[in-house]
Coordinates of N, CA and C in Angstrom, one line a residue:
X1 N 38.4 139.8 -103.9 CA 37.5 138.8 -103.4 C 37.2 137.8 -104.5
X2 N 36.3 136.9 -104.5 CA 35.9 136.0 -105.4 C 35.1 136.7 -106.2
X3 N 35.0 136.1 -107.4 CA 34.6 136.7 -108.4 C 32.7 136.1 -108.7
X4 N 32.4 136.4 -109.8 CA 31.2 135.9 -110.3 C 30.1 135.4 -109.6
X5 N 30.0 134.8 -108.5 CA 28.8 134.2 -107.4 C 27.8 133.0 -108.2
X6 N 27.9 133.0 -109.4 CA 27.4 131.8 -109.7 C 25.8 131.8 -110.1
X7 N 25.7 133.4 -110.8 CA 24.3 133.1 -111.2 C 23.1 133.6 -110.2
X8 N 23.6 133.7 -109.1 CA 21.8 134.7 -109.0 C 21.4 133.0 -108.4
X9 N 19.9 133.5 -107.6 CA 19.4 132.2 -106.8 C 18.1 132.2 -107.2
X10 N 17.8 133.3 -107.3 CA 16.3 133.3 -108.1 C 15.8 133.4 -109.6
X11 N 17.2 133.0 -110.4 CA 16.8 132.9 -111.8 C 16.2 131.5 -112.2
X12 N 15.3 131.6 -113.1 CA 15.4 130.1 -113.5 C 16.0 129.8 -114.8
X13 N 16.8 130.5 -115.4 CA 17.7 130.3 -116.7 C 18.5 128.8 -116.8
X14 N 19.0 128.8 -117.2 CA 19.9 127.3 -117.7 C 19.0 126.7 -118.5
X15 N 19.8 125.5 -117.9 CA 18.4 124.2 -118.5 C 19.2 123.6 -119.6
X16 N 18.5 123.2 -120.3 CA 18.5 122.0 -121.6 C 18.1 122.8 -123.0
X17 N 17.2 123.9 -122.8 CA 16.5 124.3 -124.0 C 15.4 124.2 -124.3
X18 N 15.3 123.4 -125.1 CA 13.5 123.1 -125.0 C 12.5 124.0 -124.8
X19 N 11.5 123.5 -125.1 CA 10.1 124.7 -124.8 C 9.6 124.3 -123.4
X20 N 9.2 125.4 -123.0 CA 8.5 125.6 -121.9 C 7.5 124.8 -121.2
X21 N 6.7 124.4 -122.6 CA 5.6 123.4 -122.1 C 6.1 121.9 -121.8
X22 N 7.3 121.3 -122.5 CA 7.9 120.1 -121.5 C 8.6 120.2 -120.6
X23 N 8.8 121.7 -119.9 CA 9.8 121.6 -118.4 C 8.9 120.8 -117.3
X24 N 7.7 120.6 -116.8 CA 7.1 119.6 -116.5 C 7.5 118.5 -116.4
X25 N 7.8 118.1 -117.5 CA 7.8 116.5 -117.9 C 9.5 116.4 -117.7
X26 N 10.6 117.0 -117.4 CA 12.0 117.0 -117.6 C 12.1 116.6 -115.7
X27 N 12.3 115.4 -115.4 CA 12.8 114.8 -114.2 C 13.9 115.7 -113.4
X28 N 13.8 115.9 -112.4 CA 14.4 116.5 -111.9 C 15.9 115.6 -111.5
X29 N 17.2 116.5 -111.6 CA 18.3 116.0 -111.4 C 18.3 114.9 -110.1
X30 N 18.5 113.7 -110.4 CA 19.4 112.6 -109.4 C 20.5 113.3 -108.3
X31 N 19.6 113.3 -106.8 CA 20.6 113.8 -105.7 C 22.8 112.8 -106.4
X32 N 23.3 114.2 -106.1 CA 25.1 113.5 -106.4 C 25.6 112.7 -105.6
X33 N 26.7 111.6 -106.1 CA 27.2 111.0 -105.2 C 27.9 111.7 -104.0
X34 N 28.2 111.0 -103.1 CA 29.4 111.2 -102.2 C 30.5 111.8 -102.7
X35 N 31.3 110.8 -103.3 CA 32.9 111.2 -104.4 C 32.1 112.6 -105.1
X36 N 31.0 112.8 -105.8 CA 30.8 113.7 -106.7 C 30.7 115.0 -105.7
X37 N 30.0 115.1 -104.7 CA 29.9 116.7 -103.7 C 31.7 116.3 -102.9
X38 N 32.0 115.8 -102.4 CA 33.5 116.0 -102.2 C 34.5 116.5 -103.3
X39 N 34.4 116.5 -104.5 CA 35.1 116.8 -105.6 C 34.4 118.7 -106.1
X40 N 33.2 119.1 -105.4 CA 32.7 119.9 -105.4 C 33.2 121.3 -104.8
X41 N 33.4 122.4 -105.5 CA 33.8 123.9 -105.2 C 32.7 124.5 -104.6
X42 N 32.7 125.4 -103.8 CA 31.8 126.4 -102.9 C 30.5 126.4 -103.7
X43 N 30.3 127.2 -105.1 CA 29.2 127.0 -105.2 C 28.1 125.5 -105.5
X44 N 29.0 125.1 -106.2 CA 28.2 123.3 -107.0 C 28.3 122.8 -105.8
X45 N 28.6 122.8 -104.4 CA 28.0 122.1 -103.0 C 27.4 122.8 -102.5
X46 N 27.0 124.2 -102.4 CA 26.1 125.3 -101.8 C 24.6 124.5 -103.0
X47 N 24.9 124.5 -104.0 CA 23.7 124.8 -105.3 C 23.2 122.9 -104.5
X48 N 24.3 121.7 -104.9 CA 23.6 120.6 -103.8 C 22.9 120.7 -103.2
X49 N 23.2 121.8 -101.7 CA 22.4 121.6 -100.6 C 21.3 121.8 -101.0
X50 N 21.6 122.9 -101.3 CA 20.1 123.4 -102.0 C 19.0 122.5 -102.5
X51 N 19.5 121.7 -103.9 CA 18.6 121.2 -104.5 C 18.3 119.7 -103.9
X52 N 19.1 119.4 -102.7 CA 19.1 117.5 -102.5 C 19.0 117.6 -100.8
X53 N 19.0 118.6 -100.3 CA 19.6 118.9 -98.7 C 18.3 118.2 -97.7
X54 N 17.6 117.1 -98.5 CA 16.0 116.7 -98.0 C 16.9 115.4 -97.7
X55 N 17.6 115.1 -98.6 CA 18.1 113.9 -98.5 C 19.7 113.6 -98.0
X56 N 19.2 112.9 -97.1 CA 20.3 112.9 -95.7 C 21.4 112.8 -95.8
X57 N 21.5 112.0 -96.8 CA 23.3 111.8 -97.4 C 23.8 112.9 -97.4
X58 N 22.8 113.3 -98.7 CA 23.6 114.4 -99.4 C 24.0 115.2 -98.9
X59 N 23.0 116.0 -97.3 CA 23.5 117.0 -96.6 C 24.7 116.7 -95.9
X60 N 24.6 115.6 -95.1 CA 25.7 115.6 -94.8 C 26.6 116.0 -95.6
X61 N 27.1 115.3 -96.9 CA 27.5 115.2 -97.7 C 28.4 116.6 -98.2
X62 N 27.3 117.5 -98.3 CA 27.2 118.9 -99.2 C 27.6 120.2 -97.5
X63 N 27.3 119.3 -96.5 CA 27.5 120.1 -95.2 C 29.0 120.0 -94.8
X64 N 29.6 118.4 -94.5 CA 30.8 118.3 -94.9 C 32.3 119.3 -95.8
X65 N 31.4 119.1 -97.1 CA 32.2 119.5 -98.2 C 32.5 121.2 -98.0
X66 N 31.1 122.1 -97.9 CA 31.2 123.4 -97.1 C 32.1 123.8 -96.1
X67 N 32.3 122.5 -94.8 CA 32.8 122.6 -93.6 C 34.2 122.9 -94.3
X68 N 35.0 121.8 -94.7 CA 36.1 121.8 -95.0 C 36.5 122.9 -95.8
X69 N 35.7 123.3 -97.0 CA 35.9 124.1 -98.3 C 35.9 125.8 -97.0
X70 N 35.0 125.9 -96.2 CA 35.2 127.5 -95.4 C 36.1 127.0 -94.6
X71 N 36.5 126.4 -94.1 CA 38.2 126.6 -93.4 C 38.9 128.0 -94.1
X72 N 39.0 127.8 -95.1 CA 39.5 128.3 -95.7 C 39.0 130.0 -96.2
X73 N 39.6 131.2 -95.6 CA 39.1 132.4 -95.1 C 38.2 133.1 -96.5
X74 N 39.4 132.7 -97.8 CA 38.8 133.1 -99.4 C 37.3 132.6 -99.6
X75 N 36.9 131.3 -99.0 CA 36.0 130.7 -99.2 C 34.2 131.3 -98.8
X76 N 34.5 131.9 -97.5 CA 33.8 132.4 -96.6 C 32.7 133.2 -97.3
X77 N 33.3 134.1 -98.1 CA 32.3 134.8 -98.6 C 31.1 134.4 -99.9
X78 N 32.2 133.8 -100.6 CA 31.6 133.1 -101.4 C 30.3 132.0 -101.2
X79 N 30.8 131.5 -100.6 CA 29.7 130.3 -99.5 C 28.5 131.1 -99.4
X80 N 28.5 132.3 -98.5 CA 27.4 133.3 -98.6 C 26.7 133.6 -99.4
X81 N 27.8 134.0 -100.6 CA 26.8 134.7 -101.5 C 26.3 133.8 -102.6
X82 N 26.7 132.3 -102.4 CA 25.8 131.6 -103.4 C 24.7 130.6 -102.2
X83 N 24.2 131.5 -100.9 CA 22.9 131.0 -100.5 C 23.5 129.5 -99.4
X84 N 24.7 129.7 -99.2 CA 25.2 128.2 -98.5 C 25.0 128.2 -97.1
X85 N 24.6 129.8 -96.4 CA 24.1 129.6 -95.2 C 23.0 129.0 -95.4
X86 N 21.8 129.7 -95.6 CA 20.8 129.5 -95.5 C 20.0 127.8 -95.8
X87 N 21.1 127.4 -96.9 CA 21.0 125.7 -97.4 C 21.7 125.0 -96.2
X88 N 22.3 125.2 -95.4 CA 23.1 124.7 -94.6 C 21.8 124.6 -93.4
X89 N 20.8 125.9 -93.3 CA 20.3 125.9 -92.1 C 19.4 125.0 -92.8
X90 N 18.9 125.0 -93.6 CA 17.7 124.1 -94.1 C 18.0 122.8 -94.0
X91 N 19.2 122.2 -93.8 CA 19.3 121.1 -94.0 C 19.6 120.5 -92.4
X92 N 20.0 121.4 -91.5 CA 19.9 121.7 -89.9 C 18.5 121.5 -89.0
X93 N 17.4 122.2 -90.3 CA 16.0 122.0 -89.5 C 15.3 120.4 -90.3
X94 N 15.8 120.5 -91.3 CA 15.3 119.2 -91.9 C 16.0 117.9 -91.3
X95 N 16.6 117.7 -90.7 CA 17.7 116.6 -90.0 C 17.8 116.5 -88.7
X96 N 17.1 117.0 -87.6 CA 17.5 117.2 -86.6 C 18.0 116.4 -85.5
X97 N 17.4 115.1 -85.9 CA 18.2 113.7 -84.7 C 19.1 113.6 -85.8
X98 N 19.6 113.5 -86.8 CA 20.4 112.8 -87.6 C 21.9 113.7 -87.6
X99 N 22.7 112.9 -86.6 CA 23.7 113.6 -85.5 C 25.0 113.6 -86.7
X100 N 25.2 113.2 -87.7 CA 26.3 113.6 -88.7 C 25.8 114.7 -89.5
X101 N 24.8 114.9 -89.6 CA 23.9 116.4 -90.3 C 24.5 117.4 -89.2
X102 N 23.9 117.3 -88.5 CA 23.9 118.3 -87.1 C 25.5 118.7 -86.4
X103 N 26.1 117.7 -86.7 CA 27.9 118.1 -86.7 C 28.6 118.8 -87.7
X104 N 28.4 118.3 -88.8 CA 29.1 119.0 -90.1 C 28.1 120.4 -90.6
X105 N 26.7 120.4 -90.0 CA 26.2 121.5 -90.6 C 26.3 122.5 -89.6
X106 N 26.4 122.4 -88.3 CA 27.5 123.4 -87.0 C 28.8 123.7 -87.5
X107 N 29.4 123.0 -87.9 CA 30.7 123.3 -88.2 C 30.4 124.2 -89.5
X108 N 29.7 123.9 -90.4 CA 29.8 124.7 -92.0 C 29.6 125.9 -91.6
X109 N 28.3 126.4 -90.9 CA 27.7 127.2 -90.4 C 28.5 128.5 -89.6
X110 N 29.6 127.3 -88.7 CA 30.8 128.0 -88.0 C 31.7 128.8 -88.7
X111 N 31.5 128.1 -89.7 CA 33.2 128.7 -90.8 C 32.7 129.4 -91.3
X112 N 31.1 129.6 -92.3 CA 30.9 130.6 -93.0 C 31.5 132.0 -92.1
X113 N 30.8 131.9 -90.9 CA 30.5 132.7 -90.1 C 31.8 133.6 -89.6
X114 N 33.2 132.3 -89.7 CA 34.2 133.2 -89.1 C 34.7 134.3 -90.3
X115 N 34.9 135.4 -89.2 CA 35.5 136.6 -89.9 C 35.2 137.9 -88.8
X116 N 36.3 138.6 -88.4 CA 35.5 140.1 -88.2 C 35.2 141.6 -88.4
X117 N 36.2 141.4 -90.2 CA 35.7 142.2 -90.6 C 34.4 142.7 -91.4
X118 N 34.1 143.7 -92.2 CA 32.9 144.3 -92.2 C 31.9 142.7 -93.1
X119 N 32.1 142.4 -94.0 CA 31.8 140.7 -94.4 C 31.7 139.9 -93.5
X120 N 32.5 139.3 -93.2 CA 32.3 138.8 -92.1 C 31.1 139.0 -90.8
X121 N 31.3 140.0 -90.6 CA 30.1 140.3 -89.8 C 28.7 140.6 -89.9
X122 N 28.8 140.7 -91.9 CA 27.5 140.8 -92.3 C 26.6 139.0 -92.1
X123 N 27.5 138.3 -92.6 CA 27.8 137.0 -92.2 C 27.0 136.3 -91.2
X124 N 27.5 136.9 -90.1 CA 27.6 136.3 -88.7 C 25.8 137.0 -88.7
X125 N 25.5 138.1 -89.1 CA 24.2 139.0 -88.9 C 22.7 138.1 -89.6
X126 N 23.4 138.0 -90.7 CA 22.6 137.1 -91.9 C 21.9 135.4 -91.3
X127 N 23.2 134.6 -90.4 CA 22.8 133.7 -90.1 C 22.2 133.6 -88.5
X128 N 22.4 134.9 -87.6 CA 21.4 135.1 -86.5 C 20.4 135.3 -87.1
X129 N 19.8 135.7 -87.9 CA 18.5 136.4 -88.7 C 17.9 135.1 -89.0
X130 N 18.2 134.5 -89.1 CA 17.7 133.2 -90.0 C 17.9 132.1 -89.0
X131 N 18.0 131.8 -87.8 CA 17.8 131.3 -86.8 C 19.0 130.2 -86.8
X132 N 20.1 131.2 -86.8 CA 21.4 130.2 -86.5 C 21.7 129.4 -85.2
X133 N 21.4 130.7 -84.3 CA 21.6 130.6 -83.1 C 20.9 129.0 -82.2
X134 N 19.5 129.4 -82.6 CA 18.6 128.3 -82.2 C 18.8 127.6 -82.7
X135 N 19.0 126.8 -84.0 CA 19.5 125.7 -84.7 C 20.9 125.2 -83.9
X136 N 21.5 125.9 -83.7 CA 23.2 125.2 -82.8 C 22.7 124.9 -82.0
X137 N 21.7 125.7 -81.1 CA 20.9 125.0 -79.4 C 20.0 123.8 -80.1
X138 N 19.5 123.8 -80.7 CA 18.4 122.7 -80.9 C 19.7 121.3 -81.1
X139 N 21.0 121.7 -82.1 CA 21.7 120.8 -81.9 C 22.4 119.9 -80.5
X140 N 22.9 121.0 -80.0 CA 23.0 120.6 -78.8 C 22.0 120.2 -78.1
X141 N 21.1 120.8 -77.5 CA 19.7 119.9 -77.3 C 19.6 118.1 -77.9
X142 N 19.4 118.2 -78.6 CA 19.5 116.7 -79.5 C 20.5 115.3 -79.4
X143 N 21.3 116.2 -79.1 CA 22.6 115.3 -79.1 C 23.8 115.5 -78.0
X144 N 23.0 114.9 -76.9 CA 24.4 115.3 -76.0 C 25.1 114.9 -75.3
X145 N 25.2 113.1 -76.0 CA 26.3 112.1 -75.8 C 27.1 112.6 -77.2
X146 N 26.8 113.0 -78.1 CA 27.8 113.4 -79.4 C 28.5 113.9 -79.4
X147 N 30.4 113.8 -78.8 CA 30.8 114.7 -78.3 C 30.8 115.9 -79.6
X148 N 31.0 115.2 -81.0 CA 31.7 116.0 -82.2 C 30.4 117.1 -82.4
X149 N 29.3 116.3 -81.9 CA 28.0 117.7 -82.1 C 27.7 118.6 -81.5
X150 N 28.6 118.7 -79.9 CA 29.0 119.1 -78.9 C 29.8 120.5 -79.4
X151 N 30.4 119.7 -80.0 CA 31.7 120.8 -80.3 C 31.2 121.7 -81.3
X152 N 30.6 120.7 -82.4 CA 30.6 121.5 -83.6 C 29.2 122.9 -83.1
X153 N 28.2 122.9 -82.5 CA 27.6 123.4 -82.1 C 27.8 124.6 -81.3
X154 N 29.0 124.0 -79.9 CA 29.7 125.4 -79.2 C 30.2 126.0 -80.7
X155 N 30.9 125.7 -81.3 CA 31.8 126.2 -82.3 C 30.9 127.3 -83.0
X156 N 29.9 126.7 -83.1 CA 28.7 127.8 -84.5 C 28.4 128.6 -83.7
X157 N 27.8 128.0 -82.6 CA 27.1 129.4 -81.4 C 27.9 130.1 -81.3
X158 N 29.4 130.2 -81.2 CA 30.3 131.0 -80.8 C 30.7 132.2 -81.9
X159 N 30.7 131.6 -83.2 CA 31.2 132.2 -84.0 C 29.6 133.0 -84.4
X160 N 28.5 132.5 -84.0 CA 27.2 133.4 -85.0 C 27.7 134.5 -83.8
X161 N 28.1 134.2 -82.3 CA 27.8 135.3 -81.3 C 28.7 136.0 -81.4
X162 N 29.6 136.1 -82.4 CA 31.2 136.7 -81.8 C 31.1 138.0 -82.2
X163 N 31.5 139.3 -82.2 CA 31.2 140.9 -82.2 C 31.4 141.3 -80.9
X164 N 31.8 143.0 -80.8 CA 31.5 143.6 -79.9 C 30.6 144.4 -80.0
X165 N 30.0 144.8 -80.8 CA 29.0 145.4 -81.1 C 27.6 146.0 -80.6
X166 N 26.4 146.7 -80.8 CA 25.6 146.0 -79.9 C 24.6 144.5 -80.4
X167 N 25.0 144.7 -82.1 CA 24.5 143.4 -82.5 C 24.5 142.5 -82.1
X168 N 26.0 142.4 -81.8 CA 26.8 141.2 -81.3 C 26.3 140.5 -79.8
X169 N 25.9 142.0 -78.9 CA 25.4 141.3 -77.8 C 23.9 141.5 -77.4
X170 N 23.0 141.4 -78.5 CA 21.5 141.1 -78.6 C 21.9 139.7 -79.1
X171 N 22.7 139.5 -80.2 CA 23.2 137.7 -80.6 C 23.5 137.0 -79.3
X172 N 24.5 137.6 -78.5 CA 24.9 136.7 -77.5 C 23.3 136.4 -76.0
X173 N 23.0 137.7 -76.2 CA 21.7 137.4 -75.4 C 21.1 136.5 -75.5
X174 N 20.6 136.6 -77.3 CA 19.6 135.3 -78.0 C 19.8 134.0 -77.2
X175 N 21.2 133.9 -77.6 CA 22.3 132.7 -77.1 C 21.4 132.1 -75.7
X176 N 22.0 133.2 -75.2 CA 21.6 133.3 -73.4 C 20.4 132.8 -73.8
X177 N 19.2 133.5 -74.0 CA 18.1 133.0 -73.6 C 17.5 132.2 -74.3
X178 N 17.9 131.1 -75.6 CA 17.4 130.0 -75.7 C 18.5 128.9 -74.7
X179 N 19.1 129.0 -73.6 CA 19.7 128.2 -73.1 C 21.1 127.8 -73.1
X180 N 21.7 128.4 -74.5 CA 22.8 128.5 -74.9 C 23.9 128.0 -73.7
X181 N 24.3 129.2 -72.9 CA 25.0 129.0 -72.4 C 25.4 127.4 -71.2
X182 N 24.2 127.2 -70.7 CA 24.2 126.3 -70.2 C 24.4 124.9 -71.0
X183 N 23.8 125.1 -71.7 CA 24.3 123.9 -72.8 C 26.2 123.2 -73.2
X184 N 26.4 124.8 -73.6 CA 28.2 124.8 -73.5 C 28.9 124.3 -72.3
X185 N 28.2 125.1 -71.2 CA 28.6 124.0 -70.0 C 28.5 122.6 -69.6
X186 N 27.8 122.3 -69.8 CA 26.8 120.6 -70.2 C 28.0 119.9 -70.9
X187 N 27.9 120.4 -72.4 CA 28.9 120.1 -73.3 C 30.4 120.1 -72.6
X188 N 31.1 120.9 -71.8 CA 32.1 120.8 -71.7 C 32.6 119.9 -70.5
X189 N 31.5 119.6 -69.7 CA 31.7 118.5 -68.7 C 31.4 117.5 -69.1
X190 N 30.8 117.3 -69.8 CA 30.3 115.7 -70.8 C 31.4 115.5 -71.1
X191 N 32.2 116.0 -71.8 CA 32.9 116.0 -73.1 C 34.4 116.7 -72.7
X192 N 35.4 116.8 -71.3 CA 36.3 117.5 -71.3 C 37.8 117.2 -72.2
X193 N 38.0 115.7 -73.1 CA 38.5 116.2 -74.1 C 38.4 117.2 -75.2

């Protein structure tokens, strides 16, 4: 698998140095450019969302760069374990009309999520727990002339619900009963390209 994870999420180590009593006074880092989170590896766009995911660019931005970077199956876990779901969802509930947030962060959310082995499915568990489900419906909800938020949304619901398990089908229930399903249908007659 991937190595190292990137430090832990609850340390406050690094920095500059310095004493303690001027971390106060030390400005907090300037949200990154566009070109700079596109040029970004799994974690330095996970650690973004994190630190800038208030500001709308960025998420996009840092939601985008995720999307594309978890295509990719090596990626998947890593993404996880430097905190990229959970910054992805944050930046899902913080954005909610803001329909390029809500596309690219369905889609990131989707890819973490694909997998069905034992990772993977911790995965897919981690981001039902943390209100994956309902964030894909609230997207769809929101936006449903968008076809791409249409998609990206079926796409996450599908993948947070996918197992046979019985996990898998308390997740698909969830689904069911925030509306889910109906939605997908909605979405696919709006939208039959």
């Amino acid at each position: 698998g991937c190595g190292g994870g990137g430090g832990g999420g609850s340390s406050s180590g690094g920095g500059s140095g310095g004493s303690s009593h001027s971390a106060a006074h030390v400005p907090a880092a300037a949200p990154p450019s566009d070109a700079e989170v596109r040029a970004m590896g799994v974690a330095a766009a996970a650690a973004a969302l994190r630190a800038h995911g208030s500001v709308s660019r960025v998420a996009l931005a840092a939601c985008g760069r995720l999307a594309d970077l978890c295509k990719e199956e090596e990626n998947r876990q890593a993404a996880a374990d430097t905190g990229a779901l959970e910054a992805i969802m944050a930046a899902l509930q913080a954005h909610p009309q803001d329909a390029g947030v809500q596309h690219y962060g369905c889609w990131a959310m989707g890819y973490v999520c694909l997998g069905n082995d034992a990772a993977g499915l911790a995965r897919i568990q981690r981001a039902a727990d943390a209100g994956g489900i309902e964030l894909a419906v609230t997207a769809l909800q929101a936006h449903p002339q968008v076809a791409v938020v249409q998609l990206g949304g079926c796409m996450a619901m599908g993948s947070v619900c996918s197992g046979t398990d019985a996990a898998a089908l308390a997740r698909m229930q969830r689904a069911a009963d925030a509306g889910g399903i109906e939605l997908a249908v909605t979405a696919l007659q709006a939208h039959p390209q």
